[in-house]
C-alpha positions in Angstrom: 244.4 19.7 72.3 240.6 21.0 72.3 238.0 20.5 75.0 237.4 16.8 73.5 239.7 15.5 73.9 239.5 11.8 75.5 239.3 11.5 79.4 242.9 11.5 81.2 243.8 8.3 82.2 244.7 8.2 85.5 248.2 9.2 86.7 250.7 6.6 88.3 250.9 7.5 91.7 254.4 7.0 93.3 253.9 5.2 96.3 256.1 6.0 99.8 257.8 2.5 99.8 259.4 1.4 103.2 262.8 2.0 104.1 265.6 -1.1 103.2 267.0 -3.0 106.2 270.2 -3.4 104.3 273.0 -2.7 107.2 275.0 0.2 106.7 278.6 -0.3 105.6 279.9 1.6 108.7 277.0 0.7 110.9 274.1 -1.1 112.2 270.8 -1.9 110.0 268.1 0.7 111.0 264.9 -0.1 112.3 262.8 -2.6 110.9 260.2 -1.4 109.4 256.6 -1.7 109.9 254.9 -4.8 108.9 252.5 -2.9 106.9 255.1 -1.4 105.1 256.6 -3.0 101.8 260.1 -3.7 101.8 261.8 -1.4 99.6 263.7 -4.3 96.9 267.6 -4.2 98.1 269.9 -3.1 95.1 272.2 -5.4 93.1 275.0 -5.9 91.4 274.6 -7.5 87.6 278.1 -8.0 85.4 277.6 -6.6 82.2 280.7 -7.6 80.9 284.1 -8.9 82.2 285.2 -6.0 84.7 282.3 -4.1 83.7 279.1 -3.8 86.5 276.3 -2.1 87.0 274.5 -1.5 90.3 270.7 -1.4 89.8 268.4 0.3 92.7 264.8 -0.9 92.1 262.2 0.2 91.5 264.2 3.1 89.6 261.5 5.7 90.9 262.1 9.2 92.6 265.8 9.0 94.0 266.4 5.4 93.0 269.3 5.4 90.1 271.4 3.0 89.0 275.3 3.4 88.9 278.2 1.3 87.7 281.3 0.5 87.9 284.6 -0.3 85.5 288.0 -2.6 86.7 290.6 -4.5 85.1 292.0 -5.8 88.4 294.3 -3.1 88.6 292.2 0.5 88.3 288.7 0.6 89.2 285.8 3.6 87.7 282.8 4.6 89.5 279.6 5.6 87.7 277.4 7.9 89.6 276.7 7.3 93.1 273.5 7.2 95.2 270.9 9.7 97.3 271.6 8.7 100.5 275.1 7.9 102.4 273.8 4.5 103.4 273.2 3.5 99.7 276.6 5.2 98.8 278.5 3.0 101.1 276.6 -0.2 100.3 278.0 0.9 96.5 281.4 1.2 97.9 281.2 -2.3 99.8 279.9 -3.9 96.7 282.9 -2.5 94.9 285.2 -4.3 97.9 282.9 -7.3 98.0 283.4 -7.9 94.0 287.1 -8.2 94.6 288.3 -4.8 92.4 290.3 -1.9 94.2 289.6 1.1 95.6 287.9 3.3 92.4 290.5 6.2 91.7 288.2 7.8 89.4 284.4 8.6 89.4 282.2 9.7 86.6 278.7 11.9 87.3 276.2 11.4 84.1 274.7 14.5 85.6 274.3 17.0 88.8 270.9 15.9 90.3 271.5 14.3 93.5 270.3 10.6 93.2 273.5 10.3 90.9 276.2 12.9 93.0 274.6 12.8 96.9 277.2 9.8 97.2 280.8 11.7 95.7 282.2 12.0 99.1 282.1 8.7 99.9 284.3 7.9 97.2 286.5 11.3 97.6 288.8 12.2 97.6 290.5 8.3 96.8 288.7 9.0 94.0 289.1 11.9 91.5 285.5 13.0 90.7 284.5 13.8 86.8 282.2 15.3 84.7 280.8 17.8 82.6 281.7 21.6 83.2 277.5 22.1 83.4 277.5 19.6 85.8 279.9 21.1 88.2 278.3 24.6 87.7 274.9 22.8 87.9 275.6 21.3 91.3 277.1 24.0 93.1 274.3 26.0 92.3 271.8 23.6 93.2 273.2 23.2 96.7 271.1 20.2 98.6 268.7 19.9 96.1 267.1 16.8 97.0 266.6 18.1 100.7 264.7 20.8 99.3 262.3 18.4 97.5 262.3 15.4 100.1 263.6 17.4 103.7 262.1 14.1 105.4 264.4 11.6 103.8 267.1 10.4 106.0 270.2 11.3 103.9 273.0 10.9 106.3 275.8 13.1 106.0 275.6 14.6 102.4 278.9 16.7 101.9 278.6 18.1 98.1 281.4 17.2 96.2 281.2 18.4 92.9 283.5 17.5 89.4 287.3 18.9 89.7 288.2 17.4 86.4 285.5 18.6 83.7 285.5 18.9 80.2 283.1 20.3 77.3 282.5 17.9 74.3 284.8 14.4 75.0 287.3 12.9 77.2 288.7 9.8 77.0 289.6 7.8 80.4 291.8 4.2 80.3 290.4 2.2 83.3 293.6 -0.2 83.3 293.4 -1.7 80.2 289.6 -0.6 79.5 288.9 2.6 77.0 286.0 4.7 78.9 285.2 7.5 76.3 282.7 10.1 78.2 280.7 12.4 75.4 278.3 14.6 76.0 274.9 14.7 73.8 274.3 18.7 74.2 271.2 19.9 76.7 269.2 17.2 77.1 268.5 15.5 80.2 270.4 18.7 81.7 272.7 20.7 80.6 275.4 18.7 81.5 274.9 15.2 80.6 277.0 12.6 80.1 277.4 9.3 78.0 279.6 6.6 79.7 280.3 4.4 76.8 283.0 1.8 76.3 283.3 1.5 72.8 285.2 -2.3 73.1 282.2 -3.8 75.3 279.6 -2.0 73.4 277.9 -0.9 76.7 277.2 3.2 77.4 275.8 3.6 80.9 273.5 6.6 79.6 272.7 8.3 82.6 268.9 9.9 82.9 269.0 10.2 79.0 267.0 6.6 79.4 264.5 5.7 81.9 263.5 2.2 81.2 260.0 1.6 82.9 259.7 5.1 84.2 258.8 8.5 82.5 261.0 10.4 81.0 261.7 13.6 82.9 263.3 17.1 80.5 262.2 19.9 82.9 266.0 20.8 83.7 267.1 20.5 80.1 265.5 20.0 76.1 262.9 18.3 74.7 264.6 18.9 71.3 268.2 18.4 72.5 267.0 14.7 74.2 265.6 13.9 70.7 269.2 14.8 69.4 270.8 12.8 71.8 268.9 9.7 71.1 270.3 9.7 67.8 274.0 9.9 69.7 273.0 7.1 71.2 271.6 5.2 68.1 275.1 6.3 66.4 276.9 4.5 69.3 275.2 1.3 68.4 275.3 0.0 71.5 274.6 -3.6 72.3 273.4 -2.9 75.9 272.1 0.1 77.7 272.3 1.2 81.3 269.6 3.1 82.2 269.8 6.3 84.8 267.1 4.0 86.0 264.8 0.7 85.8 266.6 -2.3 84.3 269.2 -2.7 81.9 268.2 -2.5 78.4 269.1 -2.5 75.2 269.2 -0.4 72.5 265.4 -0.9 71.5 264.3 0.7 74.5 265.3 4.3 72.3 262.3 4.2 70.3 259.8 3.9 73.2 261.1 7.4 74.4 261.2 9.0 71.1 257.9 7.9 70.8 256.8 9.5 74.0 258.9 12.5 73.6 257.2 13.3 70.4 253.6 13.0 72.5 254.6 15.7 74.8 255.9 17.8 71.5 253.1 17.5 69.6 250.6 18.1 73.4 252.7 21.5 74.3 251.8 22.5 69.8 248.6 21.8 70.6 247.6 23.1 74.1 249.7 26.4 73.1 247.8 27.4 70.3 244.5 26.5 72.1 246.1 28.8 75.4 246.0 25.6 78.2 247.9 25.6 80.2 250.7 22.6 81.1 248.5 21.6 83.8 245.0 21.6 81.8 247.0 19.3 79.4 248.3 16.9 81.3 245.1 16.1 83.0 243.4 15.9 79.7 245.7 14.2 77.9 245.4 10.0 77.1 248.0 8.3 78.0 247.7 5.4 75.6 250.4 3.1 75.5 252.7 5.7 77.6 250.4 4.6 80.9 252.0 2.2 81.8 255.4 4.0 82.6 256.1 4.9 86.2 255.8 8.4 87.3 253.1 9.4 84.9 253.1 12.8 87.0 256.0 14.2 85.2 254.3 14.8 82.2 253.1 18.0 83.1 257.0 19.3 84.0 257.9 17.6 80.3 254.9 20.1 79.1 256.5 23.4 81.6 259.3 22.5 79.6 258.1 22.2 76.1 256.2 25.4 76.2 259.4 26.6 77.0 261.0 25.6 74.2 257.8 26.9 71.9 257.7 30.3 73.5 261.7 30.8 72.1 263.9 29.9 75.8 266.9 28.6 75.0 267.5 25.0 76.0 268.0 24.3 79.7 267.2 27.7 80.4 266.2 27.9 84.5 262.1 27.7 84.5 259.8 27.8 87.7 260.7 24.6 89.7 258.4 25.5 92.7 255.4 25.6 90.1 256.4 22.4 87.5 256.6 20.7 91.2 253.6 22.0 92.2 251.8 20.9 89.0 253.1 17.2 89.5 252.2 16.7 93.2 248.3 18.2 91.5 248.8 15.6 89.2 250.1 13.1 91.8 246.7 12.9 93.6 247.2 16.1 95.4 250.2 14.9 97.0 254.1 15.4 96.8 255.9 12.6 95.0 257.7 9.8 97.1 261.6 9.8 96.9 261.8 6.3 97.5 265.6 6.0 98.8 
C-alpha cells in the first residue's frame, strides 16, 4: 500500500476488565472488586449436543478461551483448559456439577497457555493429548503467559505438557462417542488440533476460529490457516466451537478467509513499497474487519506475512519481543489486557 492510502481506522483497544468474583473450587471468592470496575462476565456451560459441552469464557479476548468437554455417562474428555488455576478448577467443578465422571483424557488444540495453563488440574486422572508440536511447543515456551502478563494472578501454574502425541490423526472413543483429533498442518501454530466428532457434526476448532475477535497467525502460517479452513469446510460441520467468542457455525469460515486474504494482499503490497509491518497496520482501513476485537494484532498477522513473503518456512520462530511491541504501539501505546 502507497502513501494514499485511506486513514487507519482506529484500533480496538482491549480494555483491563475486572477480575470475576466466581469462588474458587478449593477456596474462597477473592476480593470484590472495585465498583468502578466492570465485572468480568462469569463463564458458562452450553450443551451442544447430548454428552457433548462447551465451556465459553467471555468476552473471548487476550487469555479468555473456550474449552469443552465429551461424556457418555461412563468416560468423560476434556478440551483445553484455562489461564489461570481458578478458571481451571471452576472447569473441573462444572464437569462434577453436570453430573459426568472424572475426565480420563484431555485434548490441547494447541500449546499457548490460555488453552494448557489448566493440565494439572486435570493430571494426572487425566491422560493429557495432543500434537507432537504442541508438546515440543510448550516445553519450550515455558510460562509463556507470565512473560507477557507477569501481573495476572495465575495461581499455581505447574506445566503439564502432552504424554500421548501424535502427527497427522488419532482417533479417541469417549465411551460410546468417536472423538477423531486431525491436525490442519501449521496454521494457528505448529501444532494444532481439530477436535471433531464426526456423529454430532461438532469440531471444537481450537484458535483456528475466532469468532468476534481477530484472528492471530504470528506463531504459525498465513497460508497454512487458509489450508486449514478448507479442512474445516471438508468436515462440514454443523457447529463450530471457537478457540474463542461464541459458538458458531460453519459460516463464520468465510469471514476469516476474508480477512486473512486482507493481511495477504497488505504484507504484497507494503513489501514491494519497503513499509514496514508497523507503517501498514496504522495505515491500513479496516473496513468491515473493524469491528473484530483486538484489531491490534494485525500488525503481528503482517510480522508474519512478510515472513512468509521473504521465503521462512511456516511457523518458523520470528521476533516475539518486537510483533509485541508493535501491537502495544498499535494498542494506544499500551500493553494489551489479558483479561483472565
Amino acid at each position: 500500500m502507497g502513501d494514499e492510502t485511506a486513514p487507519t481506522t482506529p484500533a480496538q483497544h482491549s480494555a483491563d476488565p475486572a477480575r470475576s468474583t466466581e469462588p474458587d473450587a478449593d477456596g474462597p471468592a477473592p476480593a470484590t472488586p472495585p465498583a468502578t470496575e466492570a465485572a468480568v462476565p462469569e463463564p458458562y456451560l452450553t450443551e451442544l449436543a447430548p454428552g457433548v459441552h462447551a465451556f465459553i469464557q467471555p468476552d473471548g479476548g487476550w487469555c479468555l478461551n473456550n474449552a469443552g468437554f465429551v461424556t457418555d455417562g461412563d468416560a468423560t474428555l476434556v478440551v483445553d483448559t484455562a489461564a489461570t488455576e481458578r478458571r481451571a478448577r471452576l472447569l473441573r467443578r462444572r464437569i462434577a456439577e453436570s453430573g459426568a465422571p472424572a475426565p480420563r483424557t484431555l485434548v490441547n488444540t494447541h500449546h499457548h497457555g490460555d488453552h494448557t495453563y489448566g493440565n494439572a488440574v486435570f493430571a494426572p486422572e487425566a491422560t493429557v493429548l495432543g500434537h507432537a508440536s504442541c508438546r515440543r511447543e510448550l516445553l519450550a515456551a515455558g510460562h509463556q503467559l507470565h512473560a507477557v502478563w507477569p501481573e495476572v494472578e495465575y495461581g499455581d501454574i505447574r506445566l503439564t505438557a502432552p504424554e500421548v502425541t501424535y502427527t497427522d490423526e488419532l482417533t479417541l472413543h469417549t465411551g460410546g462417542i468417536e472423538v477423531d483429533l486431525l491436525h490442519p498442518g501449521v496454521a494457528h501454530t505448529t501444532g494444532d488440533t481439530l477436535v471433531w466428532l464426526p456423529r454430532q457434526r461438532l469440531v471444537f476448532a481450537g484458535d483456528l476460529v475466532f469468532h468476534g475477535g481477530t484472528p492471530f497467525i504470528l506463531m504459525g502460517s498465513l497460508t497454512g490457516s487458509l489450508r486449514a479452513l478448507e479442512l474445516l469446510r471438508s468436515l462440514d460441520a454443523v457447529t463450530v466451537v471457537p478457540g474463542h467468542g461464541p459458538v458458531t457455525g460453519p459460516e463464520v469460515y468465510d469471514g476469516i478467509e476474508r480477512y486473512l486474504r486482507f493481511v495477504g494482499r497488505l504484507a504484497q503490497e507494503g513489501r514491494a513499497a519497503g513499509r514496514t509491518p508497523l507503517e501498514v497496520a496504522r495505515e491500513a482501513d479496516l473496513g468491515p474487519f473493524a469491528e473484530l476485537a483486538e484489531s491490534e494484532r494485525l500488525v503481528a498477522n503482517l510480522h508474519r506475512a512478510y515472513a512468509e513473503l521473504a521465503g521462512a518456512a511456516p511457523g518458523a520462530p520470528l521476533d516475539p519481543i518486537a510483533a509485541f511491541g508493535d501491537m502495544a504501539a498499535m494498542n494506544g501505546g499500551v500493553p494489551m489486557a489479558c483479561h483472565a
